[in-house]
Coordinates of C-alpha atoms in Angstrom, one line a residue:
X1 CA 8.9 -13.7 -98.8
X2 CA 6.4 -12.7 -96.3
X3 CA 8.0 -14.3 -93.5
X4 CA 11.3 -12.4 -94.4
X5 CA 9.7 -8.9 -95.0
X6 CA 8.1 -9.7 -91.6
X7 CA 12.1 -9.9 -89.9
X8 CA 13.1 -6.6 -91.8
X9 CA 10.2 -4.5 -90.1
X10 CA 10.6 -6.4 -86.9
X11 CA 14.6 -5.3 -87.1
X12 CA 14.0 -1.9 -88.5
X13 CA 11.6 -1.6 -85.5
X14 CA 14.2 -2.8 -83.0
X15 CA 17.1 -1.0 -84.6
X16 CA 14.7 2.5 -84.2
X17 CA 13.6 2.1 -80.4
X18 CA 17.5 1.6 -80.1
X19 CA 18.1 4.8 -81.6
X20 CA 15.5 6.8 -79.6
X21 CA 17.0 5.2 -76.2
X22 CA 20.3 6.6 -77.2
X23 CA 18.9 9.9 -78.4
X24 CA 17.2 10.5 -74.6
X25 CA 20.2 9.4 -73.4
X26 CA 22.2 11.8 -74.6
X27 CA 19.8 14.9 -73.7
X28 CA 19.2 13.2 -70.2
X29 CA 23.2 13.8 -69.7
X30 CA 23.6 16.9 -72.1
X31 CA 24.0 21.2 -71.5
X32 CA 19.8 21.0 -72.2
X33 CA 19.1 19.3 -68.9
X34 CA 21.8 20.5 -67.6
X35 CA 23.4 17.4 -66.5
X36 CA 27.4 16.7 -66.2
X37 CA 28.9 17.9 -68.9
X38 CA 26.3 21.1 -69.1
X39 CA 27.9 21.9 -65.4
X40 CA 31.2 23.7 -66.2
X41 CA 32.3 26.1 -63.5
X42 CA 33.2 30.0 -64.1
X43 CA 37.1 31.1 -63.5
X44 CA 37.2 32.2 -60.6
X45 CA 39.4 35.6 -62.4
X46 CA 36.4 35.6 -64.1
X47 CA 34.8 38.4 -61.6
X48 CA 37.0 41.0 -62.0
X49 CA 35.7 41.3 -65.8
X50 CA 33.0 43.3 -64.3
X51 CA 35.0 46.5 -63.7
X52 CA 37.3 46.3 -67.4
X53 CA 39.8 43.8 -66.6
X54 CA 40.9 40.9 -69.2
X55 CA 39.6 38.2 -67.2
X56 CA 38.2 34.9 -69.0
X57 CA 34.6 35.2 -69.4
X58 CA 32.1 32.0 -69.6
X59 CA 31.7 30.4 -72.7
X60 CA 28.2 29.9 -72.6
X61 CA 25.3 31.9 -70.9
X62 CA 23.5 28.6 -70.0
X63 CA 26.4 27.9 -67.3
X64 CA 24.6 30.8 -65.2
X65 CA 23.0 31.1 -62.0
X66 CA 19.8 29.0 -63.1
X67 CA 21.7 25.8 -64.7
X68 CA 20.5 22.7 -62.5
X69 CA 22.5 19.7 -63.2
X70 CA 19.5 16.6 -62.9
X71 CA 21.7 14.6 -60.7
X72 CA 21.0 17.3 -58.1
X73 CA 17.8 17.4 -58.4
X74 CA 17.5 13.9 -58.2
X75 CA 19.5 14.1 -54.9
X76 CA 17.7 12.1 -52.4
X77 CA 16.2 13.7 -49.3
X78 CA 17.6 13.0 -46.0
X79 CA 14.8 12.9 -43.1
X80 CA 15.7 15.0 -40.1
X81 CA 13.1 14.6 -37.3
X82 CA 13.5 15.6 -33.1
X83 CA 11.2 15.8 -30.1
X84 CA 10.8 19.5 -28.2
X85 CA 10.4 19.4 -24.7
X86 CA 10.8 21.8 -22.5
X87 CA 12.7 21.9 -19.0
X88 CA 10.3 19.4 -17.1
X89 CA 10.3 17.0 -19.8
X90 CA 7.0 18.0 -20.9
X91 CA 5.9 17.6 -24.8
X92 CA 6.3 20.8 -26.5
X93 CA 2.9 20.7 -28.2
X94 CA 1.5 22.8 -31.1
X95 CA 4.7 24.6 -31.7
X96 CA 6.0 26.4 -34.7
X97 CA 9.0 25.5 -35.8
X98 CA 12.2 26.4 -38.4
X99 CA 14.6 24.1 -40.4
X100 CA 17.6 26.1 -41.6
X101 CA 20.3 24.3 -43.7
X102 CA 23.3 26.2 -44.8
X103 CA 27.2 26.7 -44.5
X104 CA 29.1 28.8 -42.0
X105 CA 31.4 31.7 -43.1
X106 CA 33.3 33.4 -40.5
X107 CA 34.3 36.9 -41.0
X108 CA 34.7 40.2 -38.8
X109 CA 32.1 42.6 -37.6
X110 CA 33.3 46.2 -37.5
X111 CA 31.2 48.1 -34.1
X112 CA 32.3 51.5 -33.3
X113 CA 35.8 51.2 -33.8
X114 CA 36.0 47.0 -32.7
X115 CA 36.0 44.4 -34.6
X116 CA 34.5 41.3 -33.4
X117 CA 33.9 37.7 -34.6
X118 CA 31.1 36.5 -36.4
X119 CA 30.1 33.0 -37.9
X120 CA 27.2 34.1 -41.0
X121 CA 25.5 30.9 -42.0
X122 CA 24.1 31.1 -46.2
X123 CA 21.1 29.3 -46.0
X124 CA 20.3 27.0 -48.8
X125 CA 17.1 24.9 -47.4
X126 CA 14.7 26.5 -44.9
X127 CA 11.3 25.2 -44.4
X128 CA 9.4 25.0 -41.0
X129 CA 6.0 22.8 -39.5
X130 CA 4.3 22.3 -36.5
X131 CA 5.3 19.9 -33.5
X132 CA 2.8 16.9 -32.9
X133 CA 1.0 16.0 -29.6
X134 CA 4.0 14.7 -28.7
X135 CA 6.1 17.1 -29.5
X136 CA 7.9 15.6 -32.6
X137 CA 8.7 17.3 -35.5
X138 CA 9.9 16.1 -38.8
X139 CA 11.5 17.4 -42.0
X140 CA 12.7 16.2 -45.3
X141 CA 15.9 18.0 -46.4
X142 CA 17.6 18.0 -50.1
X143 CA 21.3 17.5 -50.5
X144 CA 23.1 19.7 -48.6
X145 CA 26.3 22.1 -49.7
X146 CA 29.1 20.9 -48.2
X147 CA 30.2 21.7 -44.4
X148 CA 26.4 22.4 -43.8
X149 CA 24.8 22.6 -40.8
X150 CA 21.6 22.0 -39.7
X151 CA 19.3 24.2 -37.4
X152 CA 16.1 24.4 -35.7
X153 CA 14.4 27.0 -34.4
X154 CA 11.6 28.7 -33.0
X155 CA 10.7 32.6 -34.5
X156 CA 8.7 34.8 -32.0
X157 CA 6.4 31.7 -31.3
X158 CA 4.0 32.5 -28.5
X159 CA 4.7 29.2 -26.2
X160 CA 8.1 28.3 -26.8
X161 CA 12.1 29.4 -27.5
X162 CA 14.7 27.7 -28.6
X163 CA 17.7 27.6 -31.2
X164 CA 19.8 24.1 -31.5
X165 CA 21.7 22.6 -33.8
X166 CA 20.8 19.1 -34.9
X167 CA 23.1 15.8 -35.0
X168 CA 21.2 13.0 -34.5
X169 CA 17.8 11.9 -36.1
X170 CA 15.7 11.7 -32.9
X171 CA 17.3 14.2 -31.6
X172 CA 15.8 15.8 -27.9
X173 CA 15.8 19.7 -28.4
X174 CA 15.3 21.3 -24.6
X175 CA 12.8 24.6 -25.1
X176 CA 12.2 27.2 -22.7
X177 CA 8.8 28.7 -22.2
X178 CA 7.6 32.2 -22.9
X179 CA 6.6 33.4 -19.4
X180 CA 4.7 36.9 -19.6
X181 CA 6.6 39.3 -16.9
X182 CA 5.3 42.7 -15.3
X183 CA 6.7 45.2 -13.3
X184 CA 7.8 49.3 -12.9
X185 CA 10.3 51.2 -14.3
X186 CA 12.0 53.9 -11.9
X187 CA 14.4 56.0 -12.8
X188 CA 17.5 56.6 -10.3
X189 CA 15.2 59.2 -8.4
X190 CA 12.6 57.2 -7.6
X191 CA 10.3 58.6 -10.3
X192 CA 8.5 56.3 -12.9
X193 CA 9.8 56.0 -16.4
X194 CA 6.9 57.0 -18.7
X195 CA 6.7 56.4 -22.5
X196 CA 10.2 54.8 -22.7
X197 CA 11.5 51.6 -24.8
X198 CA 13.7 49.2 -23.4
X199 CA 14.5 45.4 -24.2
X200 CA 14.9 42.5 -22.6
X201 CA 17.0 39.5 -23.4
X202 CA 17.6 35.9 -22.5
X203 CA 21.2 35.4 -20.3
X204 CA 23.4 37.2 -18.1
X205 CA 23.6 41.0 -17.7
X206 CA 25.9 42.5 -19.6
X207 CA 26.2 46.6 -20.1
X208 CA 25.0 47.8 -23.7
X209 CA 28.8 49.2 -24.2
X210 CA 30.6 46.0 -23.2
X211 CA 32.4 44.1 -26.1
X212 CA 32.4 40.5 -26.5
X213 CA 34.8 38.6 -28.7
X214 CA 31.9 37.4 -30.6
X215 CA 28.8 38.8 -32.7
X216 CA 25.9 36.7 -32.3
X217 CA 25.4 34.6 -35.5
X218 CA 23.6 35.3 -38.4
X219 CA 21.2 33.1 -40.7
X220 CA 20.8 34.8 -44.5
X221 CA 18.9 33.2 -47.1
X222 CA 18.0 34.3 -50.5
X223 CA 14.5 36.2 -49.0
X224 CA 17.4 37.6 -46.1
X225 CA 17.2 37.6 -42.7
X226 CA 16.2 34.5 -41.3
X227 CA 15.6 36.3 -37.9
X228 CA 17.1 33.4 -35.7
X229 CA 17.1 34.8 -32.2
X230 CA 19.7 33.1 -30.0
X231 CA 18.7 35.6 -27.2
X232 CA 15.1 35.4 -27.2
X233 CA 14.8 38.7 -27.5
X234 CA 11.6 41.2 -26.6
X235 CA 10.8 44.5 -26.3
X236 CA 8.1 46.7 -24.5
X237 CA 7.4 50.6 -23.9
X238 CA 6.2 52.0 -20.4
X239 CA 2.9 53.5 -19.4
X240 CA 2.5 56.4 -17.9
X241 CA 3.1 55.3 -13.9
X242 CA 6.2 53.3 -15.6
X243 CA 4.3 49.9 -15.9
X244 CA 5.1 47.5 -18.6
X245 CA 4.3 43.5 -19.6
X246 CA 6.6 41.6 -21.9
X247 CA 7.3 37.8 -22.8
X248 CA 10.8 36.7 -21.7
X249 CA 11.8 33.1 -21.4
X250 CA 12.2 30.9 -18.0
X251 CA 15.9 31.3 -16.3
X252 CA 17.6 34.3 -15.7
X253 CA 17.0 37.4 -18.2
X254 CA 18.6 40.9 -18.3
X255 CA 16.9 44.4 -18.9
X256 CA 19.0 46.5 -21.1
X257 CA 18.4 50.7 -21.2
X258 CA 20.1 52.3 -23.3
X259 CA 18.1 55.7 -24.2
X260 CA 18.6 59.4 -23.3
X261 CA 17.0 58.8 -19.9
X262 CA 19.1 56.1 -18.8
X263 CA 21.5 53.5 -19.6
X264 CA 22.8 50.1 -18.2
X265 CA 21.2 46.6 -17.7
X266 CA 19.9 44.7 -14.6
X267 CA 19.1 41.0 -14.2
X268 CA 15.8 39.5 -13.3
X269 CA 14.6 35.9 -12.6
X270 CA 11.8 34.3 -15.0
X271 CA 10.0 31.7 -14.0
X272 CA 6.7 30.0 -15.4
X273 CA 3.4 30.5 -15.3
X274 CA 4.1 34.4 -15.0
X275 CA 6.5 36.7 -13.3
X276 CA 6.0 39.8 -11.5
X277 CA 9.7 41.7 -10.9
X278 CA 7.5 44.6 -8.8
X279 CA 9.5 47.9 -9.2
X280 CA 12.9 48.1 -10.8
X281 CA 15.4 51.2 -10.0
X282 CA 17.0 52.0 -13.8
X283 CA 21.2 51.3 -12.8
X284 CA 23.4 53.5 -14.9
X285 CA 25.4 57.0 -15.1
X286 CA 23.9 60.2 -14.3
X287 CA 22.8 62.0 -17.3
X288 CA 24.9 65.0 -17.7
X289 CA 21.9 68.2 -16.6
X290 CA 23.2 70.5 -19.0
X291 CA 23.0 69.8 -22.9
X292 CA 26.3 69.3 -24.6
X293 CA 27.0 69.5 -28.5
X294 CA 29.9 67.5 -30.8
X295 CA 31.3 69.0 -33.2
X296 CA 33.2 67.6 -36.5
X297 CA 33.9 67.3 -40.3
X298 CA 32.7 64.9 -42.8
X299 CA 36.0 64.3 -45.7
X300 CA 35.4 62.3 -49.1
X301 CA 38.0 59.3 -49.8
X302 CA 39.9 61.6 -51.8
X303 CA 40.5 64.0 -48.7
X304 CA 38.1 66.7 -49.9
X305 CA 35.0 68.4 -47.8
X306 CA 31.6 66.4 -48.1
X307 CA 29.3 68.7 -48.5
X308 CA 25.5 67.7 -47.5
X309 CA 26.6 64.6 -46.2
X310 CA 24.2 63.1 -43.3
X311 CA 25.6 62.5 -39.9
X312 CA 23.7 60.6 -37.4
X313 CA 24.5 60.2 -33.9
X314 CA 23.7 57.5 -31.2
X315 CA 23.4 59.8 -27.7
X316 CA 23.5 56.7 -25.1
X317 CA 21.3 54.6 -27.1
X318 CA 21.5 51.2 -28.7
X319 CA 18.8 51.4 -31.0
X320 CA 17.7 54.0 -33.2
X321 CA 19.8 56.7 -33.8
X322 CA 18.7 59.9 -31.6
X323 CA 20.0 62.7 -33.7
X324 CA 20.5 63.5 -37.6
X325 CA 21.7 66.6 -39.3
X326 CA 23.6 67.2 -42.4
X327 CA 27.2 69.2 -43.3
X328 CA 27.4 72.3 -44.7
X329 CA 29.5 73.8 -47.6
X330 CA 32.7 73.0 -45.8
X331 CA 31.8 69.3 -44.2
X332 CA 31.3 70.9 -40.6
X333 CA 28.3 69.7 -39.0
X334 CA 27.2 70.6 -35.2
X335 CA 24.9 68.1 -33.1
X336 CA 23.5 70.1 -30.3
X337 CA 21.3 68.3 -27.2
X338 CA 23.9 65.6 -26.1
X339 CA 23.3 64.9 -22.4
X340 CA 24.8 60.7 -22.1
X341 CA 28.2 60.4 -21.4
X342 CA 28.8 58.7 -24.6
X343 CA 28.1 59.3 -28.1
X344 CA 28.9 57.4 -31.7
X345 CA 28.4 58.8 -34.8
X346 CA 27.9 57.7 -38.3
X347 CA 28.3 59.5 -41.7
X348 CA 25.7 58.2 -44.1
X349 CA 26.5 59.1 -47.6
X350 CA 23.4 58.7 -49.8
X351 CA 20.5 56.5 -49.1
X352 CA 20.4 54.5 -52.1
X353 CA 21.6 50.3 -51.0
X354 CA 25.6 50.9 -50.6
X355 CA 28.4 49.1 -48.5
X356 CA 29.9 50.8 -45.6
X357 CA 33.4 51.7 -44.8
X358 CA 34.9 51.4 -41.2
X359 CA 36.2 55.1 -41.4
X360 CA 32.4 56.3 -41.4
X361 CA 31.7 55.5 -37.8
X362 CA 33.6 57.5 -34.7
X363 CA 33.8 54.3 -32.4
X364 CA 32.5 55.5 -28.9
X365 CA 33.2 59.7 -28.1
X366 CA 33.8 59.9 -24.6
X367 CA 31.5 63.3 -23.7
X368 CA 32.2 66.7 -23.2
X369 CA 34.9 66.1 -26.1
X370 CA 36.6 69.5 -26.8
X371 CA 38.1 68.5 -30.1
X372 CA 36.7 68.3 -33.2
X373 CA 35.9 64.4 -34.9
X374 CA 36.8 63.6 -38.6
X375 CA 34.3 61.2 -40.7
X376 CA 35.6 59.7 -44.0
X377 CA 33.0 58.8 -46.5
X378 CA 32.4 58.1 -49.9
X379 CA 30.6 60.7 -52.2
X380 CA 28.1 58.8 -54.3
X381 CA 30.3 59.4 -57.0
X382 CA 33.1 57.6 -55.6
X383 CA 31.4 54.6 -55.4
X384 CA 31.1 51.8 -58.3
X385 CA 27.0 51.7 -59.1
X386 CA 26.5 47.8 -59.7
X387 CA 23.6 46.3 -60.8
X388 CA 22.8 42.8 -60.1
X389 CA 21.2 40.0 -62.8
X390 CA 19.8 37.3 -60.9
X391 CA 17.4 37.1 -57.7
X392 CA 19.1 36.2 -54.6
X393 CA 21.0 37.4 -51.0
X394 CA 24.2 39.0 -52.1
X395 CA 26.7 38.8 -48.9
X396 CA 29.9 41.3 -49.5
X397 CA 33.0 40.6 -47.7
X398 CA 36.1 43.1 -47.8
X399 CA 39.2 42.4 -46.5
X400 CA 38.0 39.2 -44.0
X401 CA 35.0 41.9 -43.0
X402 CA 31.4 41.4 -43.1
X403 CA 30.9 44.7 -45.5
X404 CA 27.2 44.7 -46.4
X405 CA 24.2 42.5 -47.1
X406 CA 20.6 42.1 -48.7
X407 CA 18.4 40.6 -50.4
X408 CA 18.2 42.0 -54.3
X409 CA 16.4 41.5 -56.5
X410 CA 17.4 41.7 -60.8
X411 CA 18.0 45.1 -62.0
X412 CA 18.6 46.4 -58.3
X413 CA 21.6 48.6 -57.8
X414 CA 24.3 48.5 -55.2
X415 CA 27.1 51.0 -54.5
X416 CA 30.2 49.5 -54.1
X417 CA 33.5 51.5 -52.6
X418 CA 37.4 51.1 -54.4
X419 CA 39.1 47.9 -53.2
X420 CA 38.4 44.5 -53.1
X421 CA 35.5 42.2 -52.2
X422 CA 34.3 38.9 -52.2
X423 CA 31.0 38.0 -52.7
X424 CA 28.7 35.5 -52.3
X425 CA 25.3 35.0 -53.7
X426 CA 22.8 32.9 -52.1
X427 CA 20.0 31.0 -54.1
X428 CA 19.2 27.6 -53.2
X429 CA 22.9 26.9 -54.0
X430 CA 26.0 29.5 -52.5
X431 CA 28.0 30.7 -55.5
X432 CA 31.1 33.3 -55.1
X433 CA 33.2 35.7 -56.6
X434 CA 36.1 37.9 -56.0
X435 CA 36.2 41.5 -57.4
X436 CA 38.3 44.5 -57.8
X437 CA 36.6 47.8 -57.7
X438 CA 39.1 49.9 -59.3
X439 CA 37.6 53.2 -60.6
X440 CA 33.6 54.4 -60.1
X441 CA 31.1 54.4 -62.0
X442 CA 28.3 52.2 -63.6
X443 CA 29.1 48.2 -63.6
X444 CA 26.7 44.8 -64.4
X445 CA 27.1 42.5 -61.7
X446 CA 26.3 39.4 -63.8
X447 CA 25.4 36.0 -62.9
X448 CA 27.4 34.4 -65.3
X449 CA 30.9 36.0 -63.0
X450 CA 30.0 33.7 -60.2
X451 CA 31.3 30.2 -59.2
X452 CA 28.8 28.0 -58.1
X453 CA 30.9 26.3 -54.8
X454 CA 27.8 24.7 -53.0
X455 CA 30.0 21.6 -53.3
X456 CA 33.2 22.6 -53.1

């Protein structure tokens, strides 16, 4: 009788550990750990529920932006490793340097009245360590979205530039070092610049209004802008007898002007340990002597005066812009104190995070222009005010063209012009979603509209 109560507990306590495996189980695979069958992806229709459509919505909020199914976090991690060197074969010792993993999206750039190609990579995985004595580097990287590319990269490091793409584990990436370079600015009189910006650049010469067929890409992740320089770039401000220092890389670098006082490039020779370029003559047109003024009208989408509307303009310069002013009751605006040769302007519409339109820019005005120039821009209350739900980079396409960007975080607001768009929002994941804006006003850009494609 013992013997036999002894069985029953000893089966009863078989029968129960059985049970609790199968339980785990269950949970392991379940929507609670969000495993396989808790991964159900959002209609792509789904987006256009944010401005009033009838679009399917998603049948459970636990499908959003934060589900992480446990086989994908149980991915394994891949070891990506390389040796820096730079030109003589040396060991790039001691320097810092960036992993970035993500997939390319090629899209437009609209520049004063061009559009130009750009490849915008949505970063997924970036991380970054130090090379060895050796130069060797090594990282560990976590499954990767499909079509993803991998990257390293050096940011503003003191010693060392450069930007490749790795293939091969071992791979031998070729840096170039920063060389510090000195000289003197002169203007085309002979006279030194004083007090004036300029940059300078790794490559060929090329004049600041030249277009290429190609935008220099881009690296977003969900913080933003990744800031990988493919051009190694560097800037630097005159004293007063027109001296300057700045750190370009070994090979052949060009100069580029682009203020009031002077525009064009030149090319100078780098070479390691420094470089002294002795006094440079500013190429470029002769600034007109007297001061010109452009004249135009700022029109809403719907055709009507924009009242108080900003207009900036860019007098011969590539950086900031050199004049502002605003439209008065009628949309008219007057920019006085142009002296370059060429001008673009730029209606800004409010200040709050918004997407431009190509209309808002005048593409390059030849000067003196006679005739008067025509800006279209939303009013604020054209646009649709959305505000997002879930921390990440939020990329907007319209129409093939790279619209607007920026990091966001919840409960920030975006204004977002009639038509169509398609977004992407990048996390450690890339999800997407299409979206008509058909009629302003206030709209919740929700998580739960977007398509997680990260392997797709």
């Amino acid at each position: 009788m013992r013997r036999a109560g002894l069985v029953l507990a000893i089966c009863l306590a078989v029968l129960l550990v059985i049970l609790l495996l199968g339980e785990r189980t269950f949970f392991r695979g379940g929507r609670g750990a969000g495993g396989e069958e808790g991964r159900r992806e959002l209609p792509a229709r789904a987006a256009r529920d944010v401005n009033g459509g009838d679009a399917t919505t998603a049948e459970d909020p636990a499908d959003g932006v934060d589900a992480a199914p446990a086989r994908d976090r149980a991915a394994p991690e891949t070891p990506v490793s390389g040796r820096l060197v730079y030109l003589d074969d040396t060991p790039a010792v001691g320097v810092t340097i960036h992993l970035a993993v993500g997939r390319g999206v090629d899209v437009r750039v609209f520049r004063n009245g061009e559009f130009t190609d750009q490849t915008v990579f949505l970063v997924t995985q970036h991380s970054l360590t130090t090379t060895d004595g050796d130069g060797v580097f090594r990282f560990r990287v976590e499954r990767s979205p499909t079509r993803a590319r991998t990257f390293v990269y050096t940011a503003q490091d003191p010693q060392a530039f450069a930007v490749e793409e790795i293939r091969t584990t071992g791979q031998v990436v070729r840096a170039r070092r920063r060389v510090p370079v000195k000289g003197t600015l002169l203007d085309r009189a002979g006279d030194p610049l004083k007090d004036y910006w300029f940059e300078g650049r790794y490559g060929l010469p090329e004049d600041w209004q030249t277009r290429v067929t190609r935008e220099e890409d881009v690296f977003v992740a969900a913080a933003g802008d990744l800031h990988v320089d493919r051009l190694a770039r560097d800037d630097a401000r005159t004293a007063g007898d027109g001296s300057f220092s700045l750190r370009l890389v070994e090979g052949r670098n060009t100069l580029v002007f682009g203020e009031i006082r002077a525009e064009g490039s030149l090319d100078v020779e780098v070479a390691a340990p420094t470089t002294d370029v002795g006094a440079l003559r500013v190429p470029g047109a002769v600034l007109a002597d007297e001061e010109r003024s452009l004249s135009g009208q700022v029109l809403s989408l719907a055709g009507t005066p924009y009242p108080g509307c900003e207009v900036r303009a860019w007098d011969g310069s590539v950086g900031m812009h050199t004049h502002a002013v605003e439209t008065d009751a009628s949309g008219q605006f007057v920019i006085p104190e142009l002296r370059s040769h060429n001008v673009v302007l730029w209606a800004v519409p409010t200040e709050r995070r918004h997407i431009d339109l190509p209309v808002q820019t005048s593409a390059t005005i030849r000067m003196p222009c006679p005739s008067s120039i025509t800006l279209h821009a939303p009013t604020e209350r054209e646009y649709a005010w959305a505000r997002v739900d879930a921390q990440g980079y939020y990329f907007f396409v319209r129409k093939g063209v790279f619209a607007a960007g920026d990091a966001l975080a919840a409960t920030d607001v975006v204004g977002l012009p009639p038509g169509p768009l398609h977004i992407h929002l990048v996390t450690d994941r890339i999800r997407e979603a299409a979206l008509e804006v058909r009629e302003p006003g206030d709209l919740l850009l929700a998580a739960s509209l977007f398509r997680d494609t990260t392997w797709d």
